Coordinates of C-alpha atoms in Angstrom, one line a residue:
X165 CA 5.6 -22.2 -39.2
X166 CA 7.4 -19.2 -37.5
X167 CA 11.0 -19.6 -36.1
X168 CA 9.4 -19.7 -32.6
X169 CA 6.9 -22.2 -33.4
X170 CA 9.7 -24.5 -35.0
X171 CA 12.0 -23.9 -31.8
X172 CA 9.1 -25.0 -29.5
X173 CA 8.2 -28.0 -31.6
X174 CA 12.1 -28.9 -31.6
X175 CA 12.5 -28.4 -28.1
X176 CA 9.4 -30.6 -27.1
X177 CA 10.5 -33.3 -29.3
X178 CA 14.1 -33.4 -27.8
X179 CA 12.5 -33.3 -24.2
X180 CA 11.6 -36.7 -22.6
X181 CA 8.7 -35.7 -20.3
X182 CA 8.9 -39.0 -18.6
X183 CA 12.3 -38.5 -17.5
X184 CA 11.7 -34.9 -16.6
X185 CA 8.8 -35.6 -14.4
X186 CA 10.6 -38.6 -12.8
X187 CA 13.0 -36.3 -11.3
X188 CA 10.2 -35.1 -9.1
X189 CA 8.1 -38.1 -8.5
X190 CA 8.2 -41.7 -8.8
X191 CA 6.3 -43.1 -12.1
X192 CA 5.2 -46.5 -12.5
X193 CA 4.2 -47.7 -16.1
X194 CA 0.9 -49.4 -16.6
X195 CA 0.2 -50.3 -20.2
X196 CA 1.3 -47.1 -22.3
X197 CA 0.8 -44.6 -19.6
X198 CA 2.8 -43.8 -16.5
X199 CA 1.1 -43.2 -13.1
X200 CA 2.2 -41.6 -9.9
X201 CA 1.1 -39.4 -7.0
X202 CA 0.6 -35.7 -8.3
X203 CA 3.5 -33.5 -7.2
X204 CA 1.4 -30.5 -7.9
X205 CA -1.2 -31.1 -5.0
X206 CA 0.6 -33.8 -2.9
X207 CA -2.0 -36.6 -3.2
X208 CA -1.6 -40.1 -1.6
X209 CA -3.6 -42.0 -4.0
X210 CA -1.9 -41.9 -7.7
X211 CA -4.2 -40.1 -10.2
X212 CA -1.2 -38.3 -12.1
X213 CA -0.6 -39.7 -15.5
X214 CA 2.3 -39.2 -18.0
X215 CA 1.8 -40.2 -21.7
X216 CA 5.2 -41.3 -23.2
X217 CA 3.8 -41.2 -26.9
X218 CA 1.8 -37.9 -26.5
X219 CA 4.6 -36.3 -24.3
X220 CA 1.8 -34.9 -22.1
X221 CA 0.8 -35.2 -18.4
X222 CA -2.5 -34.9 -16.8
X223 CA -3.8 -35.3 -13.2
X224 CA -7.4 -36.5 -12.6
X225 CA -7.3 -35.1 -9.1
X226 CA -6.5 -31.5 -9.5
X227 CA -7.3 -31.6 -13.4
X228 CA -4.0 -29.9 -14.3
X229 CA -2.3 -30.9 -17.6
X230 CA 0.0 -29.9 -20.4
X231 CA 3.4 -30.6 -21.8
X232 CA 7.0 -30.4 -20.5
X233 CA 7.2 -26.7 -20.4
X234 CA 3.6 -26.5 -18.4
X235 CA 4.9 -29.0 -15.8
X236 CA 8.2 -27.4 -15.2
X237 CA 6.7 -24.0 -14.9
X238 CA 4.3 -25.1 -12.3
X239 CA 6.7 -27.6 -10.2
X240 CA 9.5 -24.7 -10.3
X241 CA 7.2 -21.9 -9.6
X242 CA 8.4 -20.1 -12.7
X243 CA 6.8 -18.4 -15.8
X244 CA 6.7 -20.4 -19.0
X245 CA 9.5 -18.5 -20.8
X246 CA 11.8 -19.3 -18.0
X247 CA 10.7 -23.1 -18.1
X248 CA 11.6 -22.9 -21.9
X249 CA 15.0 -21.5 -21.2
X250 CA 15.9 -24.3 -18.7
X251 CA 14.5 -27.0 -21.0
X252 CA 16.7 -25.4 -24.0
X253 CA 19.8 -25.4 -21.9
X254 CA 19.1 -29.1 -20.9
X255 CA 18.6 -30.1 -24.4
X256 CA 21.4 -28.0 -25.8
X257 CA 19.3 -26.0 -28.0
X258 CA 20.0 -22.3 -28.7
X259 CA 17.3 -20.0 -28.0
X260 CA 15.8 -17.8 -31.1
X261 CA 15.7 -14.2 -30.8
X262 CA 11.8 -14.3 -30.2
X263 CA 12.0 -16.9 -27.5
X264 CA 11.7 -14.4 -24.7
X265 CA 9.8 -11.2 -24.1
X266 CA 12.6 -9.6 -22.7
X267 CA 16.2 -9.3 -24.4
X268 CA 18.3 -12.5 -24.0
X269 CA 21.5 -11.9 -22.6
X270 CA 24.4 -12.0 -25.0
X271 CA 26.7 -15.0 -24.6
X272 CA 29.6 -12.6 -23.4
X273 CA 27.3 -11.4 -20.5
X274 CA 26.2 -14.9 -19.6
X275 CA 29.8 -15.9 -19.5
X276 CA 30.7 -13.2 -17.3
X277 CA 27.9 -13.8 -15.0
X278 CA 28.7 -17.6 -14.7
X279 CA 32.4 -16.5 -13.7
X280 CA 31.0 -14.4 -11.0
X281 CA 28.9 -17.0 -9.7
X282 CA 31.6 -19.6 -9.6
X283 CA 33.8 -17.1 -7.4
X284 CA 30.9 -16.9 -4.9
X285 CA 30.1 -20.6 -4.9
X286 CA 33.9 -21.3 -4.3
X287 CA 33.9 -18.6 -1.4
X288 CA 30.8 -20.1 0.1
X289 CA 32.3 -23.4 0.2
X290 CA 35.5 -21.9 1.8
X291 CA 33.6 -20.1 4.5
X292 CA 31.6 -23.1 5.4
X293 CA 34.6 -25.2 5.9
X294 CA 36.1 -22.4 8.0
X295 CA 32.9 -22.7 10.3
X296 CA 32.7 -26.4 10.5
X297 CA 36.3 -27.3 10.7
X298 CA 37.4 -25.5 14.0
X299 CA 36.0 -23.8 17.0
X300 CA 35.6 -20.1 16.2
X301 CA 33.4 -17.1 17.1
X302 CA 30.7 -17.9 14.5
X303 CA 30.3 -21.4 15.8
X304 CA 29.9 -20.1 19.4
X305 CA 27.4 -17.6 18.3
X306 CA 25.2 -20.1 16.6
X307 CA 25.5 -22.4 19.6
X308 CA 24.3 -19.6 22.0
X309 CA 21.3 -19.2 19.4
X310 CA 20.6 -23.0 19.5
X311 CA 21.2 -23.1 15.7
X312 CA 22.5 -26.8 15.0
X313 CA 24.4 -28.4 12.2
X314 CA 21.3 -29.1 10.2
X315 CA 20.7 -25.5 9.7
X316 CA 24.5 -24.7 8.9
X317 CA 24.1 -27.2 6.2
X318 CA 20.8 -26.2 4.9
X319 CA 21.8 -22.5 4.6
X320 CA 25.5 -23.1 3.9
X321 CA 26.4 -20.9 6.8
X322 CA 30.2 -20.0 7.1
X323 CA 32.7 -17.9 8.9
X324 CA 35.5 -15.3 7.4
X325 CA 38.4 -15.5 9.8
X326 CA 40.2 -12.6 8.5
X327 CA 40.7 -10.0 5.7
X328 CA 42.9 -12.0 3.5
X329 CA 42.4 -15.8 3.6
X330 CA 39.8 -16.1 1.1
X331 CA 41.6 -14.1 -1.4
X332 CA 44.5 -16.4 -1.1
X333 CA 42.4 -19.6 -1.4
X334 CA 40.6 -18.3 -4.6
X335 CA 43.8 -17.0 -6.2
X336 CA 45.1 -20.6 -5.9
X337 CA 42.2 -21.7 -8.0
X338 CA 43.2 -19.4 -10.7
X339 CA 40.6 -16.5 -9.9
X340 CA 41.6 -12.9 -10.1
X341 CA 41.2 -10.3 -7.4
X342 CA 39.5 -7.9 -9.9
X343 CA 36.9 -10.4 -10.6
X344 CA 36.5 -11.1 -6.8
X345 CA 35.8 -7.2 -6.4
X346 CA 33.3 -7.5 -9.3
X347 CA 31.4 -10.3 -7.4
X348 CA 31.1 -8.0 -4.5
X349 CA 33.3 -10.3 -2.4
X350 CA 36.3 -7.8 -1.7
X351 CA 36.8 -4.3 -0.9
X352 CA 39.6 -2.2 -2.0
X353 CA 41.9 0.7 -0.5
X354 CA 44.4 2.3 -2.9
X355 CA 46.1 -1.0 -4.2
X356 CA 45.2 -3.2 -1.3
X357 CA 42.2 -5.7 -1.4
X358 CA 40.4 -7.0 1.7
X359 CA 37.5 -9.4 2.4
X360 CA 34.1 -7.4 2.8
X361 CA 33.1 -9.9 5.4
X362 CA 36.2 -10.5 7.6
X363 CA 35.3 -11.6 11.2
X364 CA 31.6 -12.1 10.4
X365 CA 29.2 -15.1 10.3
X366 CA 28.7 -15.3 6.4
X367 CA 25.2 -16.1 5.0
X368 CA 25.2 -17.0 1.5
X369 CA 22.5 -15.2 -0.5
X370 CA 21.1 -18.0 -3.0
X371 CA 18.5 -17.4 -5.8
X372 CA 15.7 -19.8 -6.6
X373 CA 17.8 -21.8 -8.8
X374 CA 20.3 -22.4 -6.3
X375 CA 23.2 -20.2 -7.3
X376 CA 25.0 -18.1 -4.8
X377 CA 24.5 -14.4 -5.7
X378 CA 26.0 -12.7 -2.9
X379 CA 26.4 -12.7 1.0
X380 CA 25.3 -11.3 4.1
X381 CA 27.5 -11.0 7.1
X382 CA 26.9 -10.5 10.9
X383 CA 29.7 -9.0 13.0
X384 CA 30.9 -11.1 15.8
X385 CA 32.9 -8.6 17.9
X386 CA 31.7 -5.5 19.5
X387 CA 33.6 -3.2 17.5
X388 CA 32.8 0.1 15.5
X389 CA 31.4 -1.8 12.4
X390 CA 28.0 -2.2 11.1
X391 CA 26.1 -5.2 12.8
X392 CA 25.0 -6.4 9.3
X393 CA 26.7 -6.2 6.0
X394 CA 25.5 -7.3 2.6
X395 CA 27.1 -7.6 -0.7
X396 CA 27.1 -4.5 -2.7
X397 CA 24.9 -4.3 -6.1
X398 CA 26.6 -6.2 -8.9
X399 CA 25.9 -7.7 -12.2
X400 CA 24.3 -10.7 -10.4
X401 CA 23.2 -9.3 -7.2
X402 CA 20.3 -7.1 -6.7
X403 CA 18.6 -7.0 -3.2
X404 CA 15.5 -5.8 -4.5
X405 CA 15.1 -8.7 -6.9
X406 CA 16.1 -11.6 -4.7
X407 CA 14.1 -13.3 -1.8
X408 CA 16.3 -15.0 0.8
X409 CA 15.5 -18.6 1.3
X410 CA 13.2 -18.9 -1.7
X411 CA 15.2 -21.8 -3.0
X412 CA 14.5 -23.7 0.2
X413 CA 10.7 -22.6 0.3
X414 CA 10.4 -23.8 -3.3
X415 CA 11.7 -27.3 -2.2
X416 CA 9.4 -27.5 0.6
X417 CA 6.5 -26.9 -1.8
X418 CA 7.6 -29.5 -4.1
X419 CA 8.2 -31.9 -1.2
X420 CA 4.9 -31.4 0.7
X421 CA 3.1 -28.4 -0.7
X422 CA 3.0 -24.8 0.7
X423 CA -0.1 -23.6 2.6
X424 CA 1.4 -20.1 3.0
X425 CA 4.6 -18.2 3.4
X426 CA 5.9 -15.9 6.1
X427 CA 7.8 -12.8 5.0
X428 CA 10.5 -11.3 7.3
X429 CA 13.0 -8.4 6.7
X430 CA 16.3 -10.0 7.3
X431 CA 18.2 -13.3 6.7
X432 CA 19.0 -13.9 10.4
X433 CA 15.0 -13.7 11.1
X434 CA 14.4 -16.2 8.3
X435 CA 17.1 -18.6 9.6
X436 CA 15.8 -18.3 13.2
X437 CA 12.1 -19.3 11.9
X438 CA 13.5 -22.2 9.9
X439 CA 15.4 -23.5 12.8
X440 CA 12.0 -23.3 14.8
X441 CA 10.3 -25.3 12.1
X442 CA 8.7 -22.6 10.2
X443 CA 10.2 -23.6 6.8
X444 CA 7.8 -21.7 4.7
X445 CA 9.8 -18.5 5.6
X446 CA 11.5 -16.1 3.2
X447 CA 13.3 -12.6 3.6
X448 CA 13.0 -9.4 1.7
X449 CA 16.7 -8.5 2.5
X450 CA 15.9 -5.6 4.8
X451 CA 14.0 -3.6 2.4
X452 CA 10.2 -3.0 1.6
X453 CA 9.2 -5.6 -1.0
X454 CA 9.1 -4.8 -4.6
X455 CA 6.7 -5.6 -7.4
X456 CA 9.1 -8.2 -8.8
X457 CA 9.5 -9.9 -5.4
X458 CA 5.6 -10.0 -4.9
X459 CA 5.2 -11.6 -8.3
X460 CA 7.9 -14.4 -7.2
X461 CA 5.9 -14.9 -4.1
X462 CA 2.8 -15.4 -6.1
X463 CA 4.5 -18.0 -8.3
X464 CA 5.5 -19.9 -5.2
X465 CA 2.1 -19.9 -3.9
X466 CA 0.4 -20.8 -7.1
X467 CA -0.6 -24.4 -6.9
X468 CA -3.6 -26.7 -6.8
X469 CA -3.3 -27.0 -2.9
X470 CA -2.9 -23.4 -2.3
X471 CA -5.7 -21.4 -4.0
X472 CA -5.9 -18.7 -1.4
X473 CA -2.3 -17.2 -2.1
X474 CA -1.8 -16.4 1.6
X475 CA 1.1 -14.7 3.1
X476 CA 2.1 -13.3 6.5
X477 CA 4.1 -10.2 7.0
X478 CA 6.4 -10.5 10.0
X479 CA 8.5 -7.5 9.9
X480 CA 10.2 -5.8 12.9
X481 CA 7.9 -4.4 15.8
X482 CA 9.5 -1.0 15.7
X483 CA 8.4 2.1 13.9
X484 CA 10.7 1.5 10.8
X485 CA 9.5 -2.0 10.7
X486 CA 5.9 -1.0 10.6
X487 CA 6.5 1.5 7.8
X488 CA 8.3 -1.4 5.8
X489 CA 5.0 -3.5 6.4
X490 CA 2.9 -0.8 5.3
X491 CA 4.8 -0.2 2.0
X492 CA 4.8 -4.0 1.2
X493 CA 1.2 -4.6 1.9
X494 CA -0.1 -2.8 -1.0
X495 CA 2.3 -4.5 -3.3
X496 CA 1.4 -7.7 -2.1
X497 CA -2.3 -6.9 -2.3
X498 CA -1.9 -5.7 -5.9
X499 CA -0.5 -9.0 -6.8
X500 CA -3.5 -10.8 -5.9
X501 CA -2.2 -12.1 -2.4
X502 CA -4.3 -12.6 0.7
X503 CA -2.2 -10.8 3.3
X504 CA -2.2 -10.8 7.1
X505 CA 0.3 -9.2 9.6
X506 CA 1.8 -10.9 12.5
X507 CA 2.2 -8.2 15.3
X508 CA 5.4 -8.7 17.3
X509 CA 5.6 -7.3 20.9
X510 CA 7.9 -5.2 22.5
X511 CA 9.6 -3.9 19.5
X512 CA 11.2 -7.2 19.0
X513 CA 12.2 -8.8 15.6
X514 CA 11.2 -12.5 14.7
X515 CA 14.7 -13.7 15.7
X516 CA 14.3 -12.1 19.2
X517 CA 10.8 -13.4 19.5
X518 CA 11.7 -17.1 18.9
X519 CA 14.6 -16.9 21.1
X520 CA 12.8 -15.3 24.0
X521 CA 9.4 -16.8 23.8
X522 CA 9.6 -20.2 21.8
X523 CA 8.1 -21.7 18.8
X524 CA 4.5 -22.1 20.5
X525 CA 4.3 -18.4 21.2
X526 CA 5.0 -17.5 17.6
X527 CA 2.6 -20.0 16.2
X528 CA 0.0 -18.3 18.4
X529 CA 1.0 -14.9 16.9
X530 CA 0.3 -16.4 13.5
X531 CA -3.3 -17.5 14.5
X532 CA -3.9 -14.2 15.8
X533 CA -2.5 -12.2 12.7
X534 CA -4.4 -9.2 11.7
X535 CA -6.1 -8.9 8.1
X536 CA -4.5 -6.3 6.0
X537 CA -7.1 -3.7 6.0
X538 CA -7.6 -3.8 9.9
X539 CA -3.9 -3.3 10.1
X540 CA -3.9 -0.4 8.0
X541 CA -6.7 1.2 10.0
X542 CA -5.0 0.4 13.3
X543 CA -1.8 1.9 12.2
X544 CA -3.5 5.0 10.7
X545 CA -5.4 5.4 14.1
X546 CA -2.0 6.0 15.9
X547 CA -1.6 9.4 13.8
X548 CA -4.5 10.9 15.5
X549 CA -5.8 12.0 18.9
X550 CA -9.1 10.4 19.2
X551 CA -10.0 12.4 22.4
X552 CA -10.4 15.6 20.5
X553 CA -13.1 16.3 18.0
X554 CA -10.5 17.6 15.3
X555 CA -8.7 14.2 15.8
X556 CA -11.7 12.0 15.4
X557 CA -12.9 13.9 12.3
X558 CA -9.5 13.8 10.5
X559 CA -9.1 9.9 11.5
X560 CA -12.6 9.3 10.2
X561 CA -11.8 11.1 6.8
X562 CA -8.4 9.5 6.3
X563 CA -9.7 6.2 7.1
X564 CA -12.7 6.3 4.8
X565 CA -10.4 7.6 2.0
X566 CA -8.2 4.5 2.5
X567 CA -11.2 2.3 2.4
X568 CA -12.7 3.6 -0.8
X569 CA -9.8 2.2 -2.5
X570 CA -11.0 -1.4 -1.8
X571 CA -13.6 -1.1 -4.7
X572 CA -16.2 -3.4 -2.8
X573 CA -19.1 -1.7 -1.0
X574 CA -19.8 -4.8 1.1
X575 CA -16.3 -4.8 2.5
X576 CA -16.3 -1.1 3.0
X577 CA -19.6 -1.1 5.1
X578 CA -17.9 -3.9 7.3
X579 CA -15.0 -1.8 8.0
X580 CA -17.1 1.3 8.7
X581 CA -18.3 -0.3 11.7
X582 CA -14.9 -0.3 13.0
X583 CA -14.5 3.4 12.4
X584 CA -17.8 3.9 14.0
X585 CA -16.7 2.1 17.3
X586 CA -13.6 4.4 17.3
X587 CA -15.2 7.7 16.6
X588 CA -18.8 7.3 17.7
X589 CA -20.2 8.8 14.6
X590 CA -23.3 7.3 13.1
X591 CA -23.0 4.7 10.5
X592 CA -25.3 6.5 8.2
X593 CA -22.9 9.6 8.3
X594 CA -19.8 7.3 7.7
X595 CA -21.6 5.6 4.8
X596 CA -22.6 8.9 3.2
X597 CA -19.0 10.2 3.3
X598 CA -17.7 6.9 2.0
X599 CA -20.2 7.2 -1.0
X600 CA -18.6 10.7 -1.7
X601 CA -15.0 9.3 -1.8
X602 CA -15.9 6.3 -4.1
X603 CA -17.5 8.7 -6.6
X604 CA -14.3 10.9 -6.5
X605 CA -12.0 7.8 -7.0
X606 CA -10.3 8.1 -10.5
X607 CA -12.1 5.7 -13.1
X608 CA -9.8 2.5 -14.1
X609 CA -8.3 3.1 -17.6
X610 CA -8.8 0.9 -20.5
X611 CA -6.6 -2.4 -20.3
X612 CA -5.4 -1.6 -16.7
X613 CA -4.3 -4.8 -15.0
X614 CA -6.9 -5.6 -12.4
X615 CA -6.2 -6.8 -8.9
X616 CA -7.8 -10.3 -8.9
X617 CA -8.5 -9.9 -5.3
X618 CA -11.2 -7.3 -5.9
X619 CA -14.4 -8.3 -7.6
X620 CA -14.9 -5.2 -9.6
X621 CA -18.0 -4.9 -11.8
X622 CA -16.9 -2.0 -14.1
X623 CA -16.8 -2.7 -17.8
X624 CA -13.1 -2.8 -18.5
X625 CA -12.8 -5.2 -15.4
X626 CA -15.5 -7.3 -16.7
X627 CA -13.6 -7.7 -20.3
X628 CA -10.4 -8.3 -18.6
X629 CA -11.5 -11.1 -16.4
X630 CA -13.6 -12.7 -19.2
X631 CA -10.7 -13.0 -21.6
X632 CA -8.0 -13.9 -19.0
X633 CA -10.5 -16.8 -18.0
X634 CA -10.8 -18.0 -21.5
X635 CA -7.0 -18.0 -22.0
X636 CA -6.6 -20.0 -18.7
X637 CA -9.3 -22.4 -19.9
X638 CA -10.9 -22.1 -16.8
X639 CA -13.9 -24.7 -16.3
X640 CA -16.3 -21.8 -15.6
X641 CA -15.6 -19.9 -18.6
X642 CA -18.7 -20.5 -20.5
X643 CA -18.6 -19.2 -24.0
X644 CA -22.1 -20.1 -24.9
X645 CA -22.8 -16.3 -25.2
X646 CA -21.5 -14.6 -28.4
X647 CA -18.3 -13.0 -26.5
X648 CA -17.3 -11.5 -29.6
X649 CA -20.3 -9.1 -29.8
X650 CA -20.4 -8.5 -26.1
X651 CA -17.1 -7.1 -26.0
X652 CA -18.3 -4.1 -28.4
X653 CA -14.7 -3.0 -28.9
X654 CA -13.0 -3.5 -32.2
X655 CA -9.4 -4.0 -30.7
X656 CA -10.6 -6.5 -28.2
X657 CA -12.5 -8.3 -30.7
X658 CA -9.6 -8.9 -32.8
X659 CA -7.7 -9.8 -29.6
X660 CA -10.5 -12.3 -28.9
X661 CA -10.2 -13.9 -32.3
X662 CA -6.6 -14.3 -31.9
X663 CA -6.9 -15.9 -28.4
X664 CA -9.2 -18.7 -30.2
X665 CA -7.0 -19.1 -33.0
X666 CA -4.0 -19.8 -30.6
X667 CA -6.1 -22.2 -28.3
X668 CA -7.2 -24.1 -31.5
X669 CA -3.7 -24.2 -32.6
X670 CA -2.7 -25.9 -29.2
X671 CA -5.4 -28.7 -29.9
X672 CA -4.2 -29.3 -33.4
X673 CA -0.7 -29.6 -32.1
X674 CA -1.6 -32.3 -29.6
X675 CA -2.5 -30.1 -26.7
X676 CA -5.7 -29.8 -24.5
X677 CA -6.8 -26.4 -25.5
X678 CA -4.8 -24.7 -22.8
X679 CA -2.5 -21.8 -22.9
X680 CA 1.0 -23.5 -23.2
X681 CA 3.8 -23.5 -25.4
X682 CA 2.0 -24.2 -28.5
X683 CA -0.5 -21.3 -27.9
X684 CA 2.7 -19.1 -27.5
X685 CA 4.1 -20.3 -30.8
X686 CA 0.8 -19.7 -32.5
X687 CA 0.7 -16.2 -31.0
X688 CA 4.2 -15.0 -32.1
X689 CA 3.5 -16.6 -35.4
X690 CA 0.3 -14.2 -35.7
X691 CA 2.7 -11.2 -36.0
X692 CA 3.2 -12.4 -39.5
X693 CA -0.5 -12.4 -40.2
X694 CA -1.6 -8.7 -39.8
X695 CA -1.8 -8.7 -36.1
X696 CA 0.0 -5.9 -34.2
X697 CA 2.6 -5.9 -31.5
X698 CA 0.0 -4.4 -29.3
X699 CA -2.4 -7.2 -29.7
X700 CA 0.7 -9.6 -28.6
X701 CA 1.3 -7.4 -25.7
X702 CA -2.4 -7.6 -24.6
X703 CA -2.7 -11.2 -24.7
X704 CA 0.6 -11.6 -22.8
X705 CA -0.6 -9.6 -20.1
X706 CA -3.9 -11.4 -20.0
X707 CA -2.2 -14.7 -19.8
X708 CA -0.3 -13.6 -16.8
X709 CA -3.6 -12.8 -14.9
X710 CA -3.5 -15.1 -11.7
X711 CA -6.8 -16.6 -10.9
X712 CA -7.7 -17.1 -7.3
X713 CA -10.3 -18.4 -4.9
X714 CA -13.3 -16.3 -5.5
X715 CA -12.7 -16.2 -9.4
X716 CA -15.3 -18.7 -10.3
X717 CA -18.7 -19.3 -12.5
X718 CA -20.6 -16.6 -10.4
X719 CA -18.2 -14.0 -11.0
X720 CA -17.8 -15.0 -14.7
X721 CA -21.7 -14.7 -15.3
X722 CA -21.8 -11.5 -13.5
X723 CA -19.1 -10.2 -15.8
X724 CA -21.2 -11.3 -18.8
X725 CA -24.1 -9.5 -17.4
X726 CA -21.9 -6.3 -17.2
X727 CA -21.3 -6.6 -20.8
X728 CA -24.9 -7.2 -21.7
X729 CA -26.0 -4.2 -19.8
X730 CA -23.4 -2.1 -21.5
X731 CA -24.9 -3.2 -24.9
X732 CA -28.3 -2.4 -23.7
X733 CA -27.3 0.9 -22.3
X734 CA -25.8 2.0 -25.8
X735 CA -28.7 0.8 -27.7
X736 CA -31.0 2.6 -25.4
X737 CA -29.0 5.9 -25.8
X738 CA -29.3 5.6 -29.6
X739 CA -33.0 5.1 -29.4
X740 CA -33.8 8.0 -27.1
X741 CA -31.6 10.3 -29.4
X742 CA -33.7 9.2 -32.3
X743 CA -36.9 9.6 -30.4
X744 CA -35.9 13.1 -29.6
X745 CA -35.6 13.8 -33.3
X746 CA -38.4 11.9 -34.6
X747 CA -41.2 11.6 -31.8
X748 CA -41.7 8.2 -33.0
X749 CA -44.0 6.3 -30.7
X750 CA -42.7 2.8 -31.8
X751 CA -39.2 3.8 -30.4
X752 CA -40.7 4.2 -26.8
X753 CA -41.9 0.6 -27.0
X754 CA -38.4 -0.5 -27.9
X755 CA -36.9 1.6 -25.1
X756 CA -39.3 0.0 -22.6
X757 CA -38.4 -3.4 -23.8
X758 CA -34.7 -2.7 -23.2
X759 CA -35.3 -1.3 -19.7
X760 CA -37.2 -4.6 -18.9
X761 CA -34.1 -6.6 -20.2
X762 CA -31.9 -4.7 -18.0
X763 CA -34.0 -5.1 -14.9
X764 CA -34.1 -8.9 -15.6
X765 CA -30.1 -8.9 -15.8
X766 CA -29.6 -6.8 -12.6

C-alpha cells in the first residue's frame, strides 16, 4: 500500500465512527447496530444506521452511506480532504505529504496562525464584555435597532470604548503589540499603537469552523470617520474567502436542514435578517462574490433535503449594489446554483427594509424574487431607450447575445418571448438571430468543467457527465453499455479504467463502492502504477462535480446516446471516404445501416 493508503487505513482505525456521529445525533443500539434519525435529511422516524464493527454508516431513507470521512464531510459541509485533516487532528495523527491536493502549511505557519487567532479570540471576548457590562453607545444603538441580547450572544457582538483599553488588556495576557498589529487589530503611527475599532460596535468575523479571523466595526458617533471598517488583509483574514455567518448557517443546517440561503453584502444586513428570523443568511463582506465563496455556498446547500441548491441574492437596491449582484450571479450559476434576486425598493439595503417594513414584507420579497436570467434582461434593458428604433435594435441584439450563453434552446425560446414583448420584433426574427449567436459561440474545450445546471448535449459534456456520475455511484449510472468503447478517447479510456479500479478498491476495503477515502487511497497509489498526474487531476476534478436535481437517468441515457452517435458519425465518415476511393456498392449498404441506427437513437 502507498503511504497515503496506509495513512487513511490508520486514521479510520483510530476513529470511532459511533462516537463521531453521536456528537450530531442521538443513537440507540439494537443488536450490533446503532439507530437514529438521519442528521443529513432530518427525518422523524429513525432509518439511519451505524455499524460499530464495520465502522460505516448508512441511511435507508436518503440512501447515503460511507465511513467517518464521508459523514464528516457531509455534516460539516466541507470537502473530503478537510474532513481528513479534522479527523487526523482529533486522532493526533500527522498528515503525510500526499494527504492533500494543496501544500499543507508548515508547522511554523500553523503555529503563527494559531497565535493570531488567539489574539482575536481574546479581543472578541473583551469587546463583548464591554458591551454587556455597562450602558454605552453600542448598546443604545442595538436597542434602537431592536436587536436583543440573543443576537448579541449569537454573533458575539462587542464594543470598543477607546483607542487603548484592548491593548492594555491583551498585554496583561502576555500578548505583544506587534502580533496584535499582524492580526489586524491595531494600527500604528510612528511608535504609537491604537485600536483600529475604537468607539465602534464591533462584529467578529468568524469562519465556518468557529475561529475569529477579523473584525468589522460600525461607527457610533457622527464624526469624520468611515461608517464601516473591516480588518485589513492578514495571514488569517481575506474577505474574499470568508462568508460572514457561515458558521451559524452551518449549525442551522445540522439542526433542521437548509432549504435555501440568502446572500447579502454586509454583516449588518446579515445580523438584521437573522434578528428577523431569516437564519439562513450569509454575507459576502461587502464585495462581489468570488468563486471560492460560491463553492462554499454549494457545500452548505449540498444535502439530501436541499437538492435544488437554491440561493437568493439580496444586495443593496442602489446602482453599485445592482452591479455587484450581476457580477455575483454568473459566479453562482457557474457553481451549479439555482439563483434568484430579491429586488429591494427605494434604494434601501436589507437592514433598512427590515427596520422600515418588517419581516412579513421581506418574506413577500422572497416569494416574488426574480429568476436569474429575467433579472439580467431587466437590468440590461435599463441601458437602452426602447422608445427609439436604434435603442430597441441594440437591446434585442445585446439580450439575445446574453441568452445564447445559456446553451439550452428551449430556455432561450422562452426568454425570446420576453424580448418580443419589449421590442415588438416578430419571434421568428428573434429566433433566427439567436441561432446566429449560438453558432458563433466558442466550442467548449476538452475537459472543461461543465456547469451542472445546463443540460448540454455536446460530446465533451456527455463524457464528463457520465464519468462523474459513475464516480459518484449515482443510482442512474447504468454501465450495461460498454462505456470503455463509447469514450473513444485513449486518455479517457485509461481514466475510466482507473476509476473502476478505485471503486473496486473501496469495496475490497469494506466500503460500498462509493467514492470515499478508500477510493482516494487507491487513486494516489495509482501514481506508482504507470498512471500520470494528469490522470489523477482529471479524476479529482470529476469527483468534485456536484450533481443536482435534473441530473437523472434521462440525462445519463441521453449522454450515452451522444457518445453512440459520435461513434456512428466516425464510422460513417470512414466508410464514405473508402467508398469515394473504391466505389464499392456494399459500402453504401453499410452507410445506410449506420444512418438508420443514428435515426433510431435520435
